[in-house]
């Protein structure tokens, strides 16, 4: 692709690009003439243990830059995660310990590689504790002088919290400056993030100028809505799909997505060719395509993106469970004895890992969410001999087959 074609391709589905597409074309041309690929920065704070489809939106956009020969600079924010990004927060974030941040980083590093590949000419992985963790007080004060209090209060989340007399810590004011200094440390040409990161990314431009660097361009991607169809995808809200989840889990969770969220998921999460996406969205809009069939198409595509060749098998497993009302294959098993006259079902559910506690088990039984061989159970005491070999289910996705101790698995 020539520079203009590259720019057109890279800016698909982008929410904001600043200062302009023309500058991107110019910078790509300059990089070609200089034989130096553009350095595309993406910073991710390890504040949770999984990479979700929401995180993957910006990771796949970063992969597009890689595929065109540019260099992805992935910054693992193992220092900034200790401070806590205030973006979109109505209250001060709870601080994480160094141990927790490092554990989250270890958990997600391999998952980043599933999209971006291994370190090499196309990927540079950096940890911002390397430069922020040893910053002297003099350098920190100099960095703090890069912005004014008035600029910080222009942030919508800060201004709302101030008006509501909610506390704002000085560390939160520092966060955009620290993120901006990351751009100085890696000499970023472009910084990417979600739409909620625009203030931080623009601050990076200002700080680079303060330190004598050419200001980075800024690219933001839309925030993927979660499986609830309303809130952005978040592990804390449990409305997420992890990129390492099983094909069956991915397919089933995608099928639970409300219809209005499908267009965004097709654009940002499916990985389908643009022509096919455009055809689907046009068909959904004019009613020529059935939403249920297209949701299956979307679910297969999501599975295929992370588990190539397994989309149809995941769909078949879904149909066995929800259409044919059959138990899924390869169920986990749980052994019980027959020495008790009756078993306390909530405790059995907790021991089998179907619920987190006896109290949750009681609640699930009362709600009719517990089934034995597909039939709802209302009693908390059950005869242990009555369901040896039976499938016990809680909700739509938690199942276990009950075995006697002597039963073969």
Coordinates of C-alpha atoms in Angstrom, one line a residue:
X1 CA 0.0 0.0 0.0
X2 CA 1.1 3.5 -0.7
X3 CA 1.0 6.0 2.3
X4 CA -2.5 7.2 1.5
X5 CA -3.9 3.7 1.2
X6 CA -2.2 2.7 4.4
X7 CA -3.9 5.7 6.2
X8 CA -7.3 4.8 4.8
X9 CA -6.9 1.2 5.9
X10 CA -5.6 2.0 9.4
X11 CA -8.3 4.6 10.2
X12 CA -11.2 2.2 9.6
X13 CA -13.5 2.0 12.7
X14 CA -11.4 4.6 14.5
X15 CA -13.2 6.9 16.8
X16 CA -10.7 9.8 16.9
X17 CA -7.5 10.5 15.0
X18 CA -5.5 13.7 15.7
X19 CA -4.3 16.0 14.4
X20 CA -5.3 14.8 10.9
X21 CA -5.3 12.0 8.3
X22 CA -3.0 14.1 6.1
X23 CA -0.4 14.2 8.8
X24 CA -0.5 10.4 9.1
X25 CA 0.0 10.2 5.3
X26 CA 3.0 12.5 5.6
X27 CA 4.5 10.6 8.5
X28 CA 4.2 7.3 6.7
X29 CA 5.8 8.8 3.6
X30 CA 8.7 10.1 5.8
X31 CA 9.1 6.7 7.5
X32 CA 9.4 5.0 4.1
X33 CA 12.0 7.6 2.9
X34 CA 14.0 7.3 6.1
X35 CA 13.8 3.5 6.3
X36 CA 12.5 3.9 9.8
X37 CA 9.1 2.4 10.7
X38 CA 6.6 4.4 12.7
X39 CA 6.7 3.6 16.5
X40 CA 3.1 2.9 17.6
X41 CA 2.6 3.0 21.3
X42 CA 0.0 1.3 23.3
X43 CA 0.0 1.3 27.1
X44 CA -2.0 -1.2 29.1
X45 CA -2.0 -1.3 32.9
X46 CA -2.2 -4.9 34.3
X47 CA -5.1 -4.3 36.7
X48 CA -6.9 -7.6 35.9
X49 CA -5.8 -11.1 35.0
X50 CA -7.2 -11.6 31.5
X51 CA -7.2 -10.0 28.1
X52 CA -10.8 -9.5 27.0
X53 CA -12.3 -8.9 23.6
X54 CA -12.6 -5.2 24.8
X55 CA -8.8 -5.0 25.2
X56 CA -8.3 -6.9 22.0
X57 CA -10.0 -4.1 20.0
X58 CA -6.9 -1.9 20.3
X59 CA -4.5 -4.8 20.2
X60 CA -5.9 -5.9 16.8
X61 CA -5.6 -2.3 15.5
X62 CA -2.0 -2.3 16.7
X63 CA -1.5 -5.6 14.8
X64 CA -2.7 -3.8 11.6
X65 CA 0.2 -1.3 12.0
X66 CA 2.6 -4.3 12.5
X67 CA 1.3 -6.0 9.3
X68 CA 2.2 -2.8 7.4
X69 CA 5.7 -2.9 8.6
X70 CA 5.5 -0.4 11.6
X71 CA 6.8 -1.2 15.1
X72 CA 4.4 -1.9 17.9
X73 CA 5.6 -0.5 21.2
X74 CA 3.6 -2.2 24.0
X75 CA 4.0 -0.6 27.4
X76 CA 3.1 -2.8 30.3
X77 CA 2.2 -0.2 32.9
X78 CA 3.6 -2.0 36.0
X79 CA 4.2 1.5 37.6
X80 CA 1.2 3.4 36.4
X81 CA -1.1 0.6 37.5
X82 CA 0.1 1.3 41.1
X83 CA -1.1 4.9 40.7
X84 CA -4.4 4.1 39.0
X85 CA -5.9 5.6 35.9
X86 CA -8.7 8.1 36.8
X87 CA -10.2 8.0 33.3
X88 CA -14.0 7.5 33.6
X89 CA -13.9 7.1 37.4
X90 CA -16.4 8.7 39.7
X91 CA -14.3 8.0 42.8
X92 CA -10.6 7.4 43.5
X93 CA -9.4 4.0 42.4
X94 CA -8.3 1.6 45.1
X95 CA -4.5 1.2 45.1
X96 CA -3.0 -2.1 44.0
X97 CA 0.0 -3.7 45.5
X98 CA 3.2 -4.3 43.6
X99 CA 2.7 -8.0 44.0
X100 CA -0.8 -7.9 42.6
X101 CA 0.2 -5.8 39.6
X102 CA 3.1 -8.2 38.9
X103 CA 0.8 -11.2 39.1
X104 CA -1.6 -9.6 36.7
X105 CA 1.3 -8.7 34.3
X106 CA 2.5 -12.3 34.3
X107 CA -1.0 -13.5 33.6
X108 CA -1.6 -11.3 30.6
X109 CA 1.8 -11.1 28.9
X110 CA 1.3 -14.4 27.0
X111 CA -2.2 -13.4 26.0
X112 CA -0.9 -10.2 24.4
X113 CA 1.4 -12.4 22.2
X114 CA -1.6 -14.3 20.9
X115 CA -2.4 -11.2 18.9
X116 CA 0.8 -9.3 18.5
X117 CA 3.2 -12.2 18.2
X118 CA 6.6 -12.5 19.9
X119 CA 9.2 -9.8 20.4
X120 CA 11.2 -9.0 17.4
X121 CA 11.3 -6.4 14.6
X122 CA 7.5 -5.9 14.8
X123 CA 7.1 -5.7 18.6
X124 CA 8.9 -4.0 21.4
X125 CA 7.7 -4.7 24.9
X126 CA 8.6 -2.2 27.7
X127 CA 7.8 -1.9 31.4
X128 CA 7.3 1.6 32.6
X129 CA 8.6 0.9 36.1
X130 CA 12.0 0.9 34.4
X131 CA 12.0 4.7 34.0
X132 CA 9.2 5.9 36.3
X133 CA 10.2 3.7 39.2
X134 CA 13.7 5.4 39.6
X135 CA 12.5 9.0 38.7
X136 CA 14.1 11.5 41.1
X137 CA 12.0 14.1 43.0
X138 CA 13.6 16.9 40.8
X139 CA 12.5 15.1 37.6
X140 CA 9.0 14.4 39.0
X141 CA 8.6 18.1 39.9
X142 CA 9.8 19.1 36.4
X143 CA 7.3 16.7 34.9
X144 CA 4.5 18.1 37.1
X145 CA 5.3 21.6 35.7
X146 CA 4.3 20.3 32.2
X147 CA 0.6 21.0 32.9
X148 CA -1.6 23.3 34.9
X149 CA -4.3 22.7 37.4
X150 CA -6.7 24.4 35.1
X151 CA -5.9 21.9 32.3
X152 CA -6.5 19.0 34.6
X153 CA -9.9 20.4 35.7
X154 CA -10.9 20.5 32.1
X155 CA -11.3 16.7 32.3
X156 CA -15.0 15.8 32.5
X157 CA -14.5 13.2 35.2
X158 CA -12.4 15.5 37.4
X159 CA -14.8 18.4 37.0
X160 CA -17.8 16.3 37.9
X161 CA -16.1 14.9 41.0
X162 CA -15.1 18.4 42.0
X163 CA -18.6 19.7 41.6
X164 CA -19.9 16.7 43.6
X165 CA -17.3 17.4 46.3
X166 CA -15.8 13.9 45.7
X167 CA -12.1 13.7 46.6
X168 CA -9.4 13.8 43.9
X169 CA -6.0 12.7 44.9
X170 CA -2.8 14.4 43.7
X171 CA -1.6 11.0 42.4
X172 CA -4.6 11.0 40.0
X173 CA -3.5 14.4 38.6
X174 CA 0.0 12.8 38.1
X175 CA -1.4 9.9 36.1
X176 CA -1.8 11.6 32.7
X177 CA 1.7 13.1 33.1
X178 CA 3.3 9.7 33.9
X179 CA 1.5 8.2 30.8
X180 CA 2.7 11.1 28.8
X181 CA 6.3 10.6 29.9
X182 CA 6.0 7.0 28.7
X183 CA 5.7 8.6 25.2
X184 CA 8.9 10.5 25.8
X185 CA 10.7 7.4 27.0
X186 CA 9.9 5.3 23.9
X187 CA 9.8 8.2 21.4
X188 CA 6.3 7.4 20.2
X189 CA 5.1 8.6 16.8
X190 CA 1.5 7.5 17.5
X191 CA -0.2 6.6 20.7
X192 CA -3.4 4.4 20.7
X193 CA -6.1 3.8 23.3
X194 CA -9.8 3.6 24.0
X195 CA -12.0 6.7 23.7
X196 CA -11.8 7.2 27.4
X197 CA -8.0 7.8 27.0
X198 CA -8.2 10.8 24.8
X199 CA -7.2 13.3 27.5
X200 CA -4.2 11.2 28.5
X201 CA -3.1 10.7 24.9
X202 CA -3.3 14.5 24.2
X203 CA -1.3 15.2 27.3
X204 CA 1.4 13.0 25.8
X205 CA 1.7 15.3 22.9
X206 CA 2.1 18.3 25.2
X207 CA 4.8 16.5 27.3
X208 CA 6.7 15.4 24.3
X209 CA 6.9 19.0 23.1
X210 CA 8.1 20.0 26.6
X211 CA 10.9 17.5 26.3
X212 CA 11.9 18.6 22.8
X213 CA 10.3 15.7 20.8
X214 CA 7.9 15.9 17.9
X215 CA 4.4 15.4 19.3
X216 CA 2.8 12.0 18.7
X217 CA -0.4 11.5 16.7
X218 CA -3.3 10.2 18.7
X219 CA -5.7 7.4 17.8
X220 CA -8.6 6.2 19.9
X221 CA -10.9 3.2 19.3
X222 CA -14.5 2.8 20.5
X223 CA -15.0 0.9 23.8
X224 CA -16.6 -2.5 23.1
X225 CA -19.9 -3.0 24.9
X226 CA -20.0 -6.0 27.1
X227 CA -22.2 -9.1 26.8
X228 CA -24.9 -7.2 28.7
X229 CA -25.2 -4.9 25.8
X230 CA -25.1 -1.7 28.0
X231 CA -21.9 -1.2 29.9
X232 CA -18.4 -1.3 28.4
X233 CA -16.8 -4.7 28.6
X234 CA -15.2 -5.1 32.0
X235 CA -13.9 -7.9 34.2
X236 CA -15.2 -6.2 37.3
X237 CA -18.7 -6.2 35.8
X238 CA -18.4 -9.8 34.6
X239 CA -19.8 -8.9 31.2
X240 CA -16.6 -10.0 29.3
X241 CA -15.2 -12.7 27.1
X242 CA -11.6 -13.6 27.6
X243 CA -9.5 -14.3 24.5
X244 CA -8.3 -17.6 26.0
X245 CA -11.8 -18.9 26.9
X246 CA -12.9 -22.1 25.4
X247 CA -14.7 -22.2 22.0
X248 CA -17.9 -23.3 23.7
X249 CA -17.7 -20.5 26.3
X250 CA -17.0 -17.9 23.6
X251 CA -19.9 -19.1 21.4
X252 CA -22.4 -19.3 24.2
X253 CA -21.5 -15.9 25.7
X254 CA -21.7 -14.2 22.2
X255 CA -25.1 -15.7 21.7
X256 CA -26.3 -14.0 24.8
X257 CA -25.5 -10.6 23.3
X258 CA -28.5 -8.3 22.9
X259 CA -29.3 -7.7 19.2
X260 CA -28.7 -3.9 19.3
X261 CA -25.0 -4.6 20.2
X262 CA -24.4 -6.8 17.2
X263 CA -23.3 -4.1 14.7
X264 CA -20.5 -2.9 17.0
X265 CA -19.3 -6.4 17.7
X266 CA -19.3 -7.2 13.9
X267 CA -17.1 -4.2 13.4
X268 CA -14.8 -4.5 16.3
X269 CA -14.7 -8.1 17.5
X270 CA -15.5 -10.4 14.6
X271 CA -12.3 -10.1 12.5
X272 CA -14.4 -10.7 9.4
X273 CA -13.5 -9.0 6.1
X274 CA -14.8 -5.5 5.7
X275 CA -16.9 -6.4 2.7
X276 CA -18.7 -9.1 4.6
X277 CA -19.2 -6.9 7.6
X278 CA -20.8 -4.2 5.4
X279 CA -23.1 -6.8 3.9
X280 CA -24.3 -8.1 7.2
X281 CA -24.9 -4.6 8.7
X282 CA -26.8 -3.6 5.6
X283 CA -28.9 -6.7 5.8
X284 CA -29.7 -6.2 9.5
X285 CA -30.7 -2.6 8.9
X286 CA -33.1 -3.4 6.0
X287 CA -34.4 -6.6 7.5
X288 CA -33.2 -8.9 4.8
X289 CA -31.1 -10.9 7.2
X290 CA -32.4 -12.5 10.3
X291 CA -30.8 -11.3 13.6
X292 CA -30.7 -14.8 15.1
X293 CA -28.8 -16.3 12.1
X294 CA -26.4 -13.3 12.0
X295 CA -25.7 -13.7 15.8
X296 CA -24.7 -17.3 15.1
X297 CA -22.4 -16.0 12.3
X298 CA -20.9 -13.5 14.7
X299 CA -20.4 -16.1 17.4
X300 CA -18.7 -18.5 14.9
X301 CA -16.4 -15.6 13.7
X302 CA -15.4 -14.7 17.3
X303 CA -14.5 -18.3 18.0
X304 CA -12.6 -18.7 14.7
X305 CA -10.5 -15.6 15.4
X306 CA -9.0 -17.2 18.5
X307 CA -9.6 -20.9 17.9
X308 CA -9.2 -21.4 14.1
X309 CA -11.3 -24.2 12.8
X310 CA -13.5 -24.7 15.8
X311 CA -16.4 -22.4 15.1
X312 CA -18.7 -25.0 13.8
X313 CA -17.9 -27.4 16.6
X314 CA -18.7 -24.7 19.1
X315 CA -22.0 -24.0 17.4
X316 CA -22.9 -27.8 17.4
X317 CA -22.1 -27.9 21.2
X318 CA -24.3 -24.9 21.7
X319 CA -27.2 -26.6 19.8
X320 CA -26.8 -29.8 21.8
X321 CA -27.2 -27.9 25.0
X322 CA -29.8 -25.3 24.1
X323 CA -31.7 -26.6 21.1
X324 CA -31.6 -30.4 21.6
X325 CA -31.5 -30.0 25.4
X326 CA -28.7 -32.5 25.7
X327 CA -25.8 -32.4 28.1
X328 CA -22.6 -31.2 26.6
X329 CA -19.9 -33.7 25.9
X330 CA -16.7 -34.1 28.1
X331 CA -18.4 -32.9 31.2
X332 CA -16.4 -32.6 34.4
X333 CA -17.4 -35.2 37.0
X334 CA -17.9 -35.2 40.8
X335 CA -18.0 -38.3 43.0
X336 CA -20.4 -38.7 45.9
X337 CA -21.0 -41.6 48.3
X338 CA -24.2 -43.3 49.4
X339 CA -23.5 -43.4 53.1
X340 CA -25.9 -40.5 53.9
X341 CA -29.6 -41.0 53.7
X342 CA -30.0 -37.5 52.1
X343 CA -27.5 -35.1 50.7
X344 CA -27.7 -31.3 51.2
X345 CA -27.8 -30.1 47.6
X346 CA -26.4 -26.6 48.2
X347 CA -23.3 -28.0 49.8
X348 CA -22.9 -30.5 47.0
X349 CA -23.2 -27.7 44.4
X350 CA -20.4 -25.8 46.2
X351 CA -18.2 -28.8 46.6
X352 CA -18.6 -29.6 42.8
X353 CA -17.6 -26.1 41.9
X354 CA -21.0 -25.1 40.5
X355 CA -21.5 -22.3 43.0
X356 CA -19.2 -20.3 45.2
X357 CA -20.9 -21.1 48.5
X358 CA -23.8 -22.9 50.2
X359 CA -25.8 -19.7 50.3
X360 CA -25.4 -19.2 46.5
X361 CA -26.5 -22.8 46.1
X362 CA -29.7 -22.1 48.1
X363 CA -30.4 -19.0 46.1
X364 CA -29.9 -20.8 42.8
X365 CA -32.3 -23.6 43.9
X366 CA -34.9 -21.1 45.0
X367 CA -34.7 -19.3 41.6
X368 CA -35.2 -22.6 39.7
X369 CA -31.7 -22.4 38.2
X370 CA -30.6 -25.8 39.4
X371 CA -31.6 -28.8 37.2
X372 CA -31.0 -32.5 37.4
X373 CA -31.0 -34.1 33.9
X374 CA -32.8 -30.9 32.7
X375 CA -35.5 -30.9 35.3
X376 CA -35.7 -28.1 37.9
X377 CA -35.0 -29.0 41.5
X378 CA -36.7 -27.2 44.3
X379 CA -35.7 -29.3 47.3
X380 CA -32.5 -28.7 49.2
X381 CA -32.3 -32.4 50.5
X382 CA -31.9 -35.1 47.8
X383 CA -31.5 -38.9 47.8
X384 CA -27.9 -39.5 46.7
X385 CA -28.8 -42.8 45.0
X386 CA -31.4 -41.0 42.8
X387 CA -29.0 -39.2 40.5
X388 CA -25.8 -41.2 40.2
X389 CA -24.7 -40.7 36.6
X390 CA -27.1 -37.7 36.3
X391 CA -26.1 -34.3 35.0
X392 CA -26.5 -31.5 37.5
X393 CA -26.7 -28.0 36.0
X394 CA -26.7 -24.5 37.4
X395 CA -27.8 -21.9 34.9
X396 CA -26.9 -22.3 31.3
X397 CA -23.2 -23.0 31.4
X398 CA -22.3 -24.8 34.6
X399 CA -22.6 -28.6 34.5
X400 CA -21.2 -31.6 36.2
X401 CA -21.9 -35.4 36.0
X402 CA -22.4 -37.1 39.3
X403 CA -20.5 -40.4 39.8
X404 CA -20.3 -43.0 42.6
X405 CA -16.8 -43.5 43.9
X406 CA -16.5 -46.7 42.0
X407 CA -17.9 -45.4 38.7
X408 CA -15.4 -45.1 35.8
X409 CA -14.8 -41.5 34.7

